[in-house]
Amino acid sequence: MSTNPIPSLPRLTPEENINPPRKIGCLTYCVVGVIVLIVLVWFNIFRHGPPLRIAKETTYITEPLTPDGLDVDYFAALEQRVYPPEMQTDDNGYRVVFRTLGDFSNRTRDFDQMQQRYEKLGLDALRDKPTLTYIEPEEFFKNRYISHPEEFEDVIAAEKEKASVEVEEDGEDEDNIWFPGPSEFSFDPYDYWQSLTKTPEKLRQNPVVQKWLEQNNAALDLVAEQVKKSAFVTPYLMTSDSFAVIGMSLPDAQGMRAFARGLDTRACIRIGEGDFEGAIDDILACYRLGRHEEKQAFLVEALIGISMEGIAHAMPYHNNPEARANTEQLKRLQEGLAALSPHKGLVHKLETERLMCLDSMLSVMKGAPLSGVAGGHGSGAVETAMALVGLDWNVVFKKVNAFYDGIIAKTYTYTSPSTNPARLLTLKSRSEAVADIFIALFIPAVGTANEAYRRNDCDMNLKRIVLAMHLYEREHGTLPPAFCVDADGKPLHS
C-alpha cells in the first residue's frame, strides 16, 4: 500500500520571519480618499483661474492703461470718447455758462473737485470768477418766504379767506370734502407756487415772481443763447480710484434741470404778458437744453434730458383771440421743434454703461466691496462667498461683454439665472454665476431708459399733433372735424 507524501511547507528565512509583508488596510484607503477629495475640492472650489487678460473679448478696450500698466483705465477711456474738440473753447456753450455762473447749484463742496471742473473746461478757478448768479424759481420762492414773510401776508390772508368761504359753503353738506378752517389754516409756499404755474396771468402778476425774474433774467438769456451752439458738454469728476466710473460725480446734471425750470417759468410769464415771441424762444431753448443733456454719456443723463423736454410744457395755445400766438408764431415753433438735433439714442449710452460695468467688475476683482455696485443692498453674503471661492474673471468679463453685444444687436433675451447650487461646483459655472449678478445689477437701467425714449417719442408726436391742430384752427377758424366723408357722405378717417 503506497501513500502520498505530505508536501513540506517552505521555510521562512530569518529576515522574512521577523518582517512579514503587510496588507493595505482600510485606513490607508481612507487617507488616500481624503487627499483626493481635498484636491478635487481645491481644484473645483478654491482654485482661481488665470489672471485677467487685457483683450477685446474680456476687457473690451485695451488702452489706455493705468499708470502701473496692469489694468485698463476705464475713466480715461470714457473721457477720450465723450469730450469733443470744443471742450475747452467757447464753442462749448456750457464752458461759457460755467465761467459766468460758476457752481451755481453748490453741488461741488471739495476744492480739488472744483479745480477739476475748471481744468477740464480750460478755465482757471482763481482768474475766472463768476459774474452772474442763478437760482431756480421754486427755490427762490421758498427762500423768499423764509427771508421776507411780509411779502406773503396778502396772499396768506386771501388763501385763509378762501378756506373760510369753502367751509361755509360746504358746512351743511354731510358728504362734503374737509377744508381747514381759519384757525387750522397753514400756508405751504410750494403748493402756492404750483398753483401759480398753472395760470400764466397770475404768475406774471405775482410780485415775488417778478423779483425772481429781475434777478435771473440775464442768466436765462445766457443759457438760451449758449444752447444754440452744437456743443454743450459738461465735465465728469473722478472721486475715487475704486469704482472710478460708477462712482464719479455728475454735478451739472441736476443743474441743467434747474435751468429748464427757469426757462419754462419765464415762458409762462411771457405768455401771460402776451410776449409770444419771447415765450417761443424759451420753449425752444428748454428743448435744446434737454437734447444737449441727452447727448451726454450716461443713461441717467439721458433720463434727465428727456425729463427736461417734458418740462417744456408752456405752449402758447390760449383760446383767447386777443391773447394767443398767431399763425406765423406757431409755425416758427413748429419749425423749431422739427429742427431740434436728434437724440443720440440708447445704443450710444450702452457703450458707456458697458465701460461702467466693466470698471465696477475690475474694482470688485481687486478687492472693492460689491456693495459699491449694489448700493449696499443684499450683497453681504455674496461678497463673503466671492472672497472664499475661486473665480475665473476672464469668464466673468466675457459673459458680461456678450450681454452688452446682444443688447446692442437686439438679440439678447433676459432669462432668470439658474439657482441650482450645482453651479457653484465648477470654476466656469461659478464664474458665469458671478457674471449673472453683474448683469442683473445693470440691466434694469437699460429697460428704464428704453421705455423713457419710447415715451418721449410718443409725447413729442402728440405735441406736434396738437400744434398742427391749432395751426389748422388759426387758418380755418375751427378745429379739424371729428371725421371726413366721401362724395356719398360715408365717414372716412378721423
Tab-separated table of C-alpha atoms in Angstrom:
chain	number	residue	atom	x	y	z
A	1	MET	CA	0.000	0.000	0.000
A	2	SER	CA	1.520	3.238	-1.149
A	3	THR	CA	0.909	6.581	0.464
A	4	ASN	CA	1.383	10.142	-0.942
A	5	PRO	CA	3.867	12.124	0.994
A	6	ILE	CA	2.599	15.336	2.535
A	7	PRO	CA	4.371	18.274	0.869
A	8	SER	CA	6.514	20.235	3.157
A	9	LEU	CA	5.860	23.983	3.618
A	10	PRO	CA	8.588	26.413	2.609
A	11	ARG	CA	10.561	27.700	5.426
A	12	LEU	CA	10.840	31.434	6.044
A	13	THR	CA	14.196	32.966	6.161
A	14	PRO	CA	15.126	34.664	9.409
A	15	GLU	CA	14.581	38.088	7.835
A	16	GLU	CA	11.128	37.193	6.477
A	17	ASN	CA	10.191	35.646	9.768
A	18	ILE	CA	10.968	38.889	11.555
A	19	ASN	CA	9.281	41.324	8.971
A	20	PRO	CA	6.357	39.573	7.282
A	21	PRO	CA	4.729	41.510	4.317
A	22	ARG	CA	1.903	43.939	5.364
A	23	LYS	CA	-1.521	44.145	3.800
A	24	ILE	CA	-3.069	47.516	2.718
A	25	GLY	CA	-5.669	48.335	5.319
A	26	CYS	CA	-8.891	50.431	5.290
A	27	LEU	CA	-7.123	53.335	6.974
A	28	THR	CA	-4.780	53.721	4.017
A	29	TYR	CA	-7.691	53.779	1.591
A	30	CYS	CA	-9.415	56.440	3.717
A	31	VAL	CA	-6.326	58.626	3.804
A	32	VAL	CA	-5.882	58.393	0.040
A	33	GLY	CA	-9.583	59.136	-0.473
A	34	VAL	CA	-9.434	62.215	1.733
A	35	ILE	CA	-6.381	63.505	-0.139
A	36	VAL	CA	-8.116	63.014	-3.494
A	37	LEU	CA	-11.243	64.745	-2.152
A	38	ILE	CA	-9.195	67.690	-0.908
A	39	VAL	CA	-7.526	68.004	-4.289
A	40	LEU	CA	-10.859	67.878	-6.082
A	41	VAL	CA	-12.431	70.451	-3.731
A	42	TRP	CA	-9.455	72.766	-4.104
A	43	PHE	CA	-9.404	72.321	-7.860
A	44	ASN	CA	-13.109	72.980	-8.295
A	45	ILE	CA	-13.947	75.331	-5.426
A	46	PHE	CA	-10.936	77.283	-4.222
A	47	ARG	CA	-8.701	77.309	-7.283
A	48	HIS	CA	-8.561	80.660	-9.052
A	49	GLY	CA	-8.489	80.985	-12.775
A	50	PRO	CA	-5.682	82.603	-14.741
A	51	PRO	CA	-5.090	86.386	-14.421
A	52	LEU	CA	-7.437	88.655	-16.319
A	53	ARG	CA	-6.219	89.138	-19.867
A	54	ILE	CA	-6.439	92.571	-21.477
A	55	ALA	CA	-8.235	91.767	-24.716
A	56	LYS	CA	-11.287	92.737	-26.744
A	57	GLU	CA	-13.354	89.765	-25.568
A	58	THR	CA	-12.589	90.376	-21.882
A	59	THR	CA	-11.796	93.999	-21.000
A	60	TYR	CA	-13.420	95.260	-24.246
A	61	ILE	CA	-10.830	98.028	-24.585
A	62	THR	CA	-7.077	97.523	-24.427
A	63	GLU	CA	-5.966	101.101	-23.806
A	64	PRO	CA	-5.386	103.484	-22.133
A	65	LEU	CA	-3.834	101.639	-19.205
A	66	THR	CA	-3.395	102.690	-15.594
A	67	PRO	CA	-0.005	104.243	-14.706
A	68	ASP	CA	1.303	100.856	-13.484
A	69	GLY	CA	0.389	99.302	-16.848
A	70	LEU	CA	-1.519	96.426	-15.233
A	71	ASP	CA	-5.164	97.375	-15.836
A	72	VAL	CA	-7.362	99.253	-18.266
A	73	ASP	CA	-8.153	102.849	-17.236
A	74	TYR	CA	-11.881	102.974	-17.973
A	75	PHE	CA	-12.344	106.532	-16.691
A	76	ALA	CA	-9.646	107.885	-19.014
A	77	ALA	CA	-11.173	105.904	-21.877
A	78	LEU	CA	-14.571	107.431	-21.129
A	79	GLU	CA	-13.206	110.976	-21.236
A	80	GLN	CA	-11.405	110.278	-24.513
A	81	ARG	CA	-14.662	109.098	-26.045
A	82	VAL	CA	-17.075	111.784	-24.877
A	83	TYR	CA	-15.135	115.072	-24.755
A	84	PRO	CA	-15.331	116.892	-28.106
A	85	PRO	CA	-12.551	119.091	-29.581
A	86	GLU	CA	-14.560	122.177	-28.500
A	87	MET	CA	-14.488	121.101	-24.840
A	88	GLN	CA	-12.034	123.797	-23.711
A	89	THR	CA	-13.102	126.561	-26.093
A	90	ASP	CA	-16.042	128.951	-26.137
A	91	ASP	CA	-17.567	126.850	-28.902
A	92	ASN	CA	-18.655	124.682	-25.964
A	93	GLY	CA	-21.703	126.589	-24.734
A	94	TYR	CA	-21.515	125.096	-21.267
A	95	ARG	CA	-17.983	126.460	-20.800
A	96	VAL	CA	-19.332	129.998	-21.253
A	97	VAL	CA	-22.200	129.338	-18.834
A	98	PHE	CA	-19.916	127.865	-16.170
A	99	ARG	CA	-17.388	130.668	-16.474
A	100	THR	CA	-20.182	133.220	-15.975
A	101	LEU	CA	-22.228	131.457	-13.268
A	102	GLY	CA	-19.720	129.136	-11.601
A	103	ASP	CA	-21.090	126.323	-9.414
A	104	PHE	CA	-24.498	127.971	-9.160
A	105	SER	CA	-26.161	124.865	-7.686
A	106	ASN	CA	-23.463	124.445	-4.974
A	107	ARG	CA	-23.017	120.745	-5.707
A	108	THR	CA	-19.207	120.739	-5.554
A	109	ARG	CA	-18.030	121.275	-1.983
A	110	ASP	CA	-14.493	119.902	-2.397
A	111	PHE	CA	-11.899	122.369	-3.745
A	112	ASP	CA	-9.970	119.646	-5.615
A	113	GLN	CA	-13.133	118.609	-7.444
A	114	MET	CA	-13.937	122.231	-8.198
A	115	GLN	CA	-10.438	122.646	-9.596
A	116	GLN	CA	-11.073	119.554	-11.756
A	117	ARG	CA	-14.162	121.196	-13.232
A	118	TYR	CA	-12.277	124.340	-14.139
A	119	GLU	CA	-9.300	122.462	-15.584
A	120	LYS	CA	-11.418	120.143	-17.725
A	121	LEU	CA	-13.096	123.230	-19.227
A	122	GLY	CA	-9.779	125.019	-19.775
A	123	LEU	CA	-10.556	127.627	-17.099
A	124	ASP	CA	-8.773	128.909	-14.002
A	125	ALA	CA	-10.589	128.779	-10.658
A	126	LEU	CA	-8.842	131.935	-9.404
A	127	ARG	CA	-8.937	134.024	-12.546
A	128	ASP	CA	-12.354	133.142	-13.988
A	129	LYS	CA	-14.647	134.425	-11.255
A	130	PRO	CA	-18.459	134.201	-11.760
A	131	THR	CA	-20.146	137.458	-12.767
A	132	LEU	CA	-23.807	136.344	-12.544
A	133	THR	CA	-25.916	134.256	-10.188
A	134	TYR	CA	-28.836	131.954	-10.809
A	135	ILE	CA	-31.446	130.260	-8.621
A	136	GLU	CA	-34.367	128.240	-9.883
A	137	PRO	CA	-37.811	129.831	-9.309
A	138	GLU	CA	-39.236	127.318	-6.850
A	139	GLU	CA	-36.154	127.535	-4.626
A	140	PHE	CA	-36.222	131.341	-4.848
A	141	PHE	CA	-39.898	131.343	-3.849
A	142	LYS	CA	-39.214	129.195	-0.787
A	143	ASN	CA	-36.185	131.241	0.293
A	144	ARG	CA	-38.117	134.483	-0.157
A	145	TYR	CA	-40.932	133.193	2.046
A	146	ILE	CA	-38.397	132.477	4.798
A	147	SER	CA	-36.455	135.737	4.490
A	148	HIS	CA	-39.310	138.146	3.648
A	149	PRO	CA	-42.566	136.723	5.051
A	150	GLU	CA	-44.188	140.158	4.915
A	151	GLU	CA	-44.329	139.856	1.107
A	152	PHE	CA	-46.734	136.930	1.504
A	153	GLU	CA	-49.138	138.490	4.028
A	154	ASP	CA	-51.744	139.479	1.427
A	155	VAL	CA	-51.515	136.069	-0.239
A	156	ILE	CA	-51.888	134.219	3.066
A	157	ALA	CA	-54.853	136.391	4.056
A	158	ALA	CA	-56.552	135.717	0.716
A	159	GLU	CA	-55.937	131.972	0.970
A	160	LYS	CA	-57.256	131.923	4.542
A	161	GLU	CA	-60.388	133.770	3.458
A	162	LYS	CA	-60.848	131.352	0.600
A	163	ALA	CA	-60.624	128.419	3.026
A	164	SER	CA	-63.251	130.038	5.265
A	165	VAL	CA	-65.657	130.527	2.366
A	166	GLU	CA	-65.220	126.915	1.279
A	167	VAL	CA	-66.021	125.720	4.806
A	168	GLU	CA	-69.164	127.877	4.942
A	169	GLU	CA	-70.391	126.750	1.522
A	170	ASP	CA	-69.936	123.058	2.363
A	171	GLY	CA	-70.869	123.185	6.038
A	172	GLU	CA	-74.394	121.789	5.550
A	173	ASP	CA	-73.320	119.019	3.187
A	174	GLU	CA	-72.842	115.789	5.095
A	175	ASP	CA	-70.599	114.346	2.365
A	176	ASN	CA	-68.571	117.492	1.862
A	177	ILE	CA	-64.784	117.440	1.464
A	178	TRP	CA	-62.995	118.742	4.564
A	179	PHE	CA	-61.338	122.154	4.302
A	180	PRO	CA	-59.144	123.636	7.022
A	181	GLY	CA	-60.787	126.454	8.968
A	182	PRO	CA	-59.041	129.791	9.597
A	183	SER	CA	-57.513	128.560	12.857
A	184	GLU	CA	-56.230	125.372	11.202
A	185	PHE	CA	-55.004	127.009	8.004
A	186	SER	CA	-51.306	126.624	7.134
A	187	PHE	CA	-49.602	128.172	4.132
A	188	ASP	CA	-47.270	125.998	2.046
A	189	PRO	CA	-45.142	128.071	-0.366
A	190	TYR	CA	-44.512	125.053	-2.589
A	191	ASP	CA	-48.235	124.366	-3.035
A	192	TYR	CA	-48.902	128.019	-3.719
A	193	TRP	CA	-46.071	128.102	-6.249
A	194	GLN	CA	-47.505	125.099	-8.084
A	195	SER	CA	-50.902	126.792	-8.270
A	196	LEU	CA	-49.294	129.910	-9.773
A	197	THR	CA	-47.560	127.971	-12.555
A	198	LYS	CA	-50.929	126.738	-13.829
A	199	THR	CA	-52.091	130.260	-14.687
A	200	PRO	CA	-49.688	132.485	-16.667
A	201	GLU	CA	-51.635	135.659	-15.786
A	202	LYS	CA	-51.349	135.034	-12.018
A	203	LEU	CA	-47.698	134.063	-12.395
A	204	ARG	CA	-46.936	137.305	-14.234
A	205	GLN	CA	-48.737	139.448	-11.643
A	206	ASN	CA	-47.086	137.921	-8.575
A	207	PRO	CA	-44.529	140.394	-7.122
A	208	VAL	CA	-42.215	137.659	-5.792
A	209	VAL	CA	-42.078	136.067	-9.226
A	210	GLN	CA	-41.225	139.439	-10.717
A	211	LYS	CA	-38.325	139.760	-8.253
A	212	TRP	CA	-37.079	136.337	-9.285
A	213	LEU	CA	-37.260	137.342	-12.929
A	214	GLU	CA	-35.338	140.564	-12.324
A	215	GLN	CA	-32.514	138.716	-10.593
A	216	ASN	CA	-32.281	135.780	-13.020
A	217	ASN	CA	-33.204	137.219	-16.399
A	218	ALA	CA	-29.608	137.731	-17.514
A	219	ALA	CA	-28.603	134.180	-16.571
A	220	LEU	CA	-31.525	132.721	-18.529
A	221	ASP	CA	-30.661	134.883	-21.538
A	222	LEU	CA	-27.122	133.496	-21.385
A	223	VAL	CA	-28.289	129.881	-21.260
A	224	ALA	CA	-30.842	130.396	-24.053
A	225	GLU	CA	-28.099	131.799	-26.272
A	226	GLN	CA	-25.452	129.166	-25.489
A	227	VAL	CA	-27.704	126.135	-26.071
A	228	LYS	CA	-27.919	127.201	-29.721
A	229	LYS	CA	-24.331	126.003	-30.143
A	230	SER	CA	-23.693	122.471	-31.391
A	231	ALA	CA	-21.571	121.634	-28.316
A	232	PHE	CA	-22.838	121.981	-24.753
A	233	VAL	CA	-20.741	119.435	-22.840
A	234	THR	CA	-20.228	119.141	-19.080
A	235	PRO	CA	-17.157	117.520	-17.449
A	236	TYR	CA	-17.047	114.391	-15.298
A	237	LEU	CA	-15.237	114.269	-11.964
A	238	MET	CA	-13.472	111.192	-10.584
A	239	THR	CA	-13.967	110.978	-6.827
A	240	SER	CA	-12.034	107.762	-6.005
A	241	ASP	CA	-9.756	105.162	-7.561
A	242	SER	CA	-12.191	102.330	-6.837
A	243	PHE	CA	-15.374	102.409	-8.910
A	244	ALA	CA	-13.928	105.340	-10.844
A	245	VAL	CA	-16.742	105.372	-13.434
A	246	ILE	CA	-19.831	104.362	-11.452
A	247	GLY	CA	-18.679	106.478	-8.506
A	248	MET	CA	-17.923	109.621	-10.491
A	249	SER	CA	-19.607	112.917	-9.719
A	250	LEU	CA	-22.126	114.476	-12.127
A	251	PRO	CA	-22.513	117.919	-10.540
A	252	ASP	CA	-24.115	119.538	-13.573
A	253	ALA	CA	-26.890	117.061	-14.330
A	254	GLN	CA	-29.400	118.408	-11.810
A	255	GLY	CA	-28.216	121.952	-12.529
A	256	MET	CA	-29.392	121.590	-16.108
A	257	ARG	CA	-32.860	120.716	-14.845
A	258	ALA	CA	-32.835	123.923	-12.773
A	259	PHE	CA	-32.226	125.903	-15.969
A	260	ALA	CA	-35.098	124.073	-17.667
A	261	ARG	CA	-37.499	125.020	-14.855
A	262	GLY	CA	-36.369	128.625	-15.114
A	263	LEU	CA	-36.863	128.762	-18.884
A	264	ASP	CA	-40.303	127.177	-18.592
A	265	THR	CA	-41.330	129.635	-15.843
A	266	ARG	CA	-40.187	132.608	-17.895
A	267	ALA	CA	-42.070	131.256	-20.911
A	268	CYS	CA	-45.257	131.131	-18.790
A	269	ILE	CA	-44.679	134.700	-17.609
A	270	ARG	CA	-44.161	135.886	-21.181
A	271	ILE	CA	-47.336	134.140	-22.301
A	272	GLY	CA	-49.190	135.988	-19.543
A	273	GLU	CA	-47.704	139.244	-20.866
A	274	GLY	CA	-48.624	138.403	-24.468
A	275	ASP	CA	-44.923	138.144	-25.452
A	276	PHE	CA	-45.299	135.010	-27.555
A	277	GLU	CA	-42.086	135.535	-29.479
A	278	GLY	CA	-40.134	135.526	-26.221
A	279	ALA	CA	-42.125	132.542	-24.903
A	280	ILE	CA	-41.333	130.517	-28.023
A	281	ASP	CA	-37.650	131.379	-27.636
A	282	ASP	CA	-37.709	129.985	-24.087
A	283	ILE	CA	-39.673	126.875	-25.082
A	284	LEU	CA	-37.193	126.047	-27.835
A	285	ALA	CA	-34.250	126.826	-25.513
A	286	CYS	CA	-35.656	124.339	-22.987
A	287	TYR	CA	-35.912	121.660	-25.667
A	288	ARG	CA	-32.387	122.373	-26.915
A	289	LEU	CA	-31.050	122.133	-23.378
A	290	GLY	CA	-32.769	118.767	-22.944
A	291	ARG	CA	-31.284	117.491	-26.209
A	292	HIS	CA	-27.792	118.546	-25.117
A	293	GLU	CA	-28.197	116.743	-21.810
A	294	GLU	CA	-29.443	113.608	-23.578
A	295	LYS	CA	-26.265	113.585	-25.671
A	296	GLN	CA	-24.114	113.216	-22.555
A	297	ALA	CA	-22.599	109.807	-21.878
A	298	PHE	CA	-24.756	108.157	-19.203
A	299	LEU	CA	-28.252	106.743	-19.061
A	300	VAL	CA	-29.089	108.880	-16.026
A	301	GLU	CA	-28.225	111.982	-18.058
A	302	ALA	CA	-30.425	110.746	-20.889
A	303	LEU	CA	-33.313	110.371	-18.442
A	304	ILE	CA	-32.722	113.886	-17.104
A	305	GLY	CA	-32.583	115.282	-20.648
A	306	ILE	CA	-35.848	113.573	-21.543
A	307	SER	CA	-37.472	114.882	-18.367
A	308	MET	CA	-36.317	118.405	-19.298
A	309	GLU	CA	-38.152	118.102	-22.594
A	310	GLY	CA	-41.221	117.218	-20.554
A	311	ILE	CA	-40.742	120.389	-18.506
A	312	ALA	CA	-41.129	122.475	-21.679
A	313	HIS	CA	-44.914	122.378	-21.454
A	314	ALA	CA	-45.650	126.121	-21.632
A	315	MET	CA	-47.214	126.206	-25.099
A	316	PRO	CA	-48.931	129.408	-26.343
A	317	TYR	CA	-52.247	127.789	-27.299
A	318	HIS	CA	-54.621	130.056	-25.355
A	319	ASN	CA	-58.095	130.271	-26.847
A	320	ASN	CA	-58.469	133.955	-26.029
A	321	PRO	CA	-58.332	135.543	-29.522
A	322	GLU	CA	-56.842	138.715	-28.036
A	323	ALA	CA	-54.018	136.958	-26.183
A	324	ARG	CA	-52.694	133.998	-28.107
A	325	ALA	CA	-49.967	133.209	-30.625
A	326	ASN	CA	-50.766	133.879	-34.256
A	327	THR	CA	-50.223	131.582	-37.224
A	328	GLU	CA	-46.707	132.840	-38.002
A	329	GLN	CA	-45.589	132.404	-34.399
A	330	LEU	CA	-46.953	128.864	-34.154
A	331	LYS	CA	-45.269	127.982	-37.441
A	332	ARG	CA	-41.980	129.253	-36.032
A	333	LEU	CA	-42.465	126.989	-33.022
A	334	GLN	CA	-43.325	124.090	-35.320
A	335	GLU	CA	-40.205	124.674	-37.416
A	336	GLY	CA	-38.066	125.000	-34.285
A	337	LEU	CA	-39.271	121.653	-32.940
A	338	ALA	CA	-38.618	119.998	-36.304
A	339	ALA	CA	-35.098	121.457	-36.383
A	340	LEU	CA	-34.059	120.028	-32.992
A	341	SER	CA	-30.991	117.815	-33.205
A	342	PRO	CA	-31.901	114.117	-32.957
A	343	HIS	CA	-31.306	112.094	-29.830
A	344	LYS	CA	-28.071	110.127	-29.570
A	345	GLY	CA	-30.200	107.179	-28.505
A	346	LEU	CA	-29.868	104.148	-26.262
A	347	VAL	CA	-27.020	102.440	-28.141
A	348	HIS	CA	-24.798	105.468	-27.538
A	349	LYS	CA	-25.433	105.148	-23.799
A	350	LEU	CA	-24.883	101.376	-23.773
A	351	GLU	CA	-21.237	101.846	-24.697
A	352	THR	CA	-20.738	103.979	-21.587
A	353	GLU	CA	-22.805	101.625	-19.450
A	354	ARG	CA	-20.550	98.791	-20.588
A	355	LEU	CA	-17.443	100.718	-19.512
A	356	MET	CA	-19.083	101.472	-16.161
A	357	CYS	CA	-19.993	97.819	-15.598
A	358	LEU	CA	-16.539	96.527	-16.585
A	359	ASP	CA	-14.836	99.130	-14.402
A	360	SER	CA	-17.024	98.045	-11.465
A	361	MET	CA	-16.128	94.393	-12.068
A	362	LEU	CA	-12.438	95.301	-12.185
A	363	SER	CA	-12.756	97.089	-8.836
A	364	VAL	CA	-14.512	94.090	-7.238
A	365	MET	CA	-11.887	91.763	-8.675
A	366	LYS	CA	-9.193	93.860	-6.969
A	367	GLY	CA	-10.962	93.684	-3.606
A	368	ALA	CA	-13.517	96.505	-3.552
A	369	PRO	CA	-16.879	95.581	-1.957
A	370	LEU	CA	-19.721	94.524	-4.218
A	371	SER	CA	-21.942	96.909	-2.227
A	372	GLY	CA	-20.260	99.729	-4.173
A	373	VAL	CA	-22.200	98.483	-7.197
A	374	ALA	CA	-25.325	97.152	-5.489
A	375	GLY	CA	-25.871	100.248	-3.372
A	376	GLY	CA	-25.212	98.252	-0.205
A	377	HIS	CA	-28.381	96.161	-0.553
A	378	GLY	CA	-28.265	92.404	-0.071
A	379	SER	CA	-24.639	91.953	-1.111
A	380	GLY	CA	-23.025	90.781	2.158
A	381	ALA	CA	-23.491	87.047	1.624
A	382	VAL	CA	-22.401	87.285	-1.994
A	383	GLU	CA	-19.275	89.240	-1.035
A	384	THR	CA	-18.367	86.586	1.553
A	385	ALA	CA	-18.840	83.768	-0.943
A	386	MET	CA	-16.794	85.550	-3.609
A	387	ALA	CA	-13.975	86.073	-1.107
A	388	LEU	CA	-13.886	82.357	-0.173
A	389	VAL	CA	-14.141	80.624	-3.522
A	390	GLY	CA	-12.035	80.839	-6.647
A	391	LEU	CA	-13.205	82.624	-9.801
A	392	ASP	CA	-12.055	82.929	-13.382
A	393	TRP	CA	-12.558	86.621	-14.100
A	394	ASN	CA	-11.904	86.049	-17.795
A	395	VAL	CA	-15.135	84.042	-17.896
A	396	VAL	CA	-16.969	86.780	-15.963
A	397	PHE	CA	-15.811	89.543	-18.301
A	398	LYS	CA	-16.527	87.502	-21.442
A	399	LYS	CA	-20.120	86.772	-20.419
A	400	VAL	CA	-20.854	90.390	-19.475
A	401	ASN	CA	-19.396	91.581	-22.788
A	402	ALA	CA	-21.584	89.079	-24.625
A	403	PHE	CA	-24.582	90.510	-22.755
A	404	TYR	CA	-23.869	94.057	-23.988
A	405	ASP	CA	-23.155	92.807	-27.515
A	406	GLY	CA	-26.547	91.118	-27.511
A	407	ILE	CA	-28.338	94.201	-26.183
A	408	ILE	CA	-26.774	96.421	-28.856
A	409	ALA	CA	-27.558	93.886	-31.609
A	410	LYS	CA	-31.102	93.471	-30.186
A	411	THR	CA	-30.611	89.702	-29.981
A	412	TYR	CA	-30.373	89.373	-26.203
A	413	THR	CA	-33.308	87.959	-24.248
A	414	TYR	CA	-33.031	88.108	-20.486
A	415	THR	CA	-33.764	84.910	-18.602
A	416	SER	CA	-33.560	84.496	-14.851
A	417	PRO	CA	-30.270	82.786	-13.956
A	418	SER	CA	-30.399	79.289	-12.536
A	419	THR	CA	-30.378	78.982	-8.757
A	420	ASN	CA	-29.152	75.379	-8.839
A	421	PRO	CA	-26.387	75.033	-6.178
A	422	ALA	CA	-24.532	72.719	-8.555
A	423	ARG	CA	-23.471	75.833	-10.489
A	424	LEU	CA	-21.039	76.567	-7.680
A	425	LEU	CA	-19.153	73.296	-8.036
A	426	THR	CA	-17.046	74.144	-11.085
A	427	LEU	CA	-14.855	77.133	-11.774
A	428	LYS	CA	-16.532	78.050	-15.081
A	429	SER	CA	-20.156	77.731	-13.956
A	430	ARG	CA	-19.395	79.595	-10.723
A	431	SER	CA	-17.756	82.434	-12.668
A	432	GLU	CA	-20.751	82.595	-15.005
A	433	ALA	CA	-22.993	82.883	-11.946
A	434	VAL	CA	-20.993	85.922	-10.792
A	435	ALA	CA	-21.394	87.426	-14.270
A	436	ASP	CA	-25.171	86.959	-13.909
A	437	ILE	CA	-25.045	89.026	-10.712
A	438	PHE	CA	-23.481	91.980	-12.534
A	439	ILE	CA	-25.900	91.643	-15.438
A	440	ALA	CA	-28.843	91.651	-13.022
A	441	LEU	CA	-27.488	94.816	-11.370
A	442	PHE	CA	-27.140	96.774	-14.607
A	443	ILE	CA	-29.973	95.546	-16.833
A	444	PRO	CA	-32.839	97.429	-15.060
A	445	ALA	CA	-31.360	100.790	-16.078
A	446	VAL	CA	-31.381	99.677	-19.711
A	447	GLY	CA	-35.071	98.793	-19.576
A	448	THR	CA	-35.959	102.067	-17.837
A	449	ALA	CA	-34.106	104.166	-20.405
A	450	ASN	CA	-35.588	102.260	-23.334
A	451	GLU	CA	-39.103	102.920	-22.031
A	452	ALA	CA	-38.265	106.600	-21.420
A	453	TYR	CA	-37.160	107.028	-25.031
A	454	ARG	CA	-40.370	105.448	-26.338
A	455	ARG	CA	-42.496	107.580	-24.019
A	456	ASN	CA	-40.672	110.737	-25.113
A	457	ASP	CA	-41.235	109.914	-28.791
A	458	CYS	CA	-44.957	109.490	-28.132
A	459	ASP	CA	-45.076	112.722	-26.147
A	460	MET	CA	-43.340	114.692	-28.902
A	461	ASN	CA	-45.663	113.219	-31.543
A	462	LEU	CA	-48.695	114.278	-29.502
A	463	LYS	CA	-47.306	117.807	-29.082
A	464	ARG	CA	-46.779	118.100	-32.822
A	465	ILE	CA	-50.305	116.838	-33.494
A	466	VAL	CA	-51.758	119.401	-31.068
A	467	LEU	CA	-49.633	122.144	-32.625
A	468	ALA	CA	-50.829	121.153	-36.098
A	469	MET	CA	-54.452	121.243	-34.898
A	470	HIS	CA	-54.013	124.761	-33.519
A	471	LEU	CA	-52.440	125.864	-36.793
A	472	TYR	CA	-55.430	124.384	-38.599
A	473	GLU	CA	-57.743	126.339	-36.304
A	474	ARG	CA	-55.814	129.578	-36.943
A	475	GLU	CA	-56.158	129.131	-40.704
A	476	HIS	CA	-59.730	127.757	-40.889
A	477	GLY	CA	-61.393	129.245	-37.836
A	478	THR	CA	-62.272	125.850	-36.397
A	479	LEU	CA	-60.532	122.692	-35.219
A	480	PRO	CA	-60.365	119.740	-37.626
A	481	PRO	CA	-63.646	117.795	-37.906
A	482	ALA	CA	-64.061	114.568	-35.996
A	483	PHE	CA	-64.080	112.739	-39.327
A	484	CYS	CA	-64.374	113.466	-43.035
A	485	VAL	CA	-66.749	111.908	-45.582
A	486	ASP	CA	-66.525	110.817	-49.191
A	487	ALA	CA	-68.767	112.036	-52.054
A	488	ASP	CA	-71.562	109.771	-50.847
A	489	GLY	CA	-71.369	111.029	-47.268
A	490	LYS	CA	-69.693	107.869	-45.961
A	491	PRO	CA	-67.441	108.578	-42.927
A	492	LEU	CA	-63.772	108.120	-43.645
A	493	HIS	CA	-60.750	108.597	-41.376
A	494	SER	CA	-60.974	110.563	-38.163
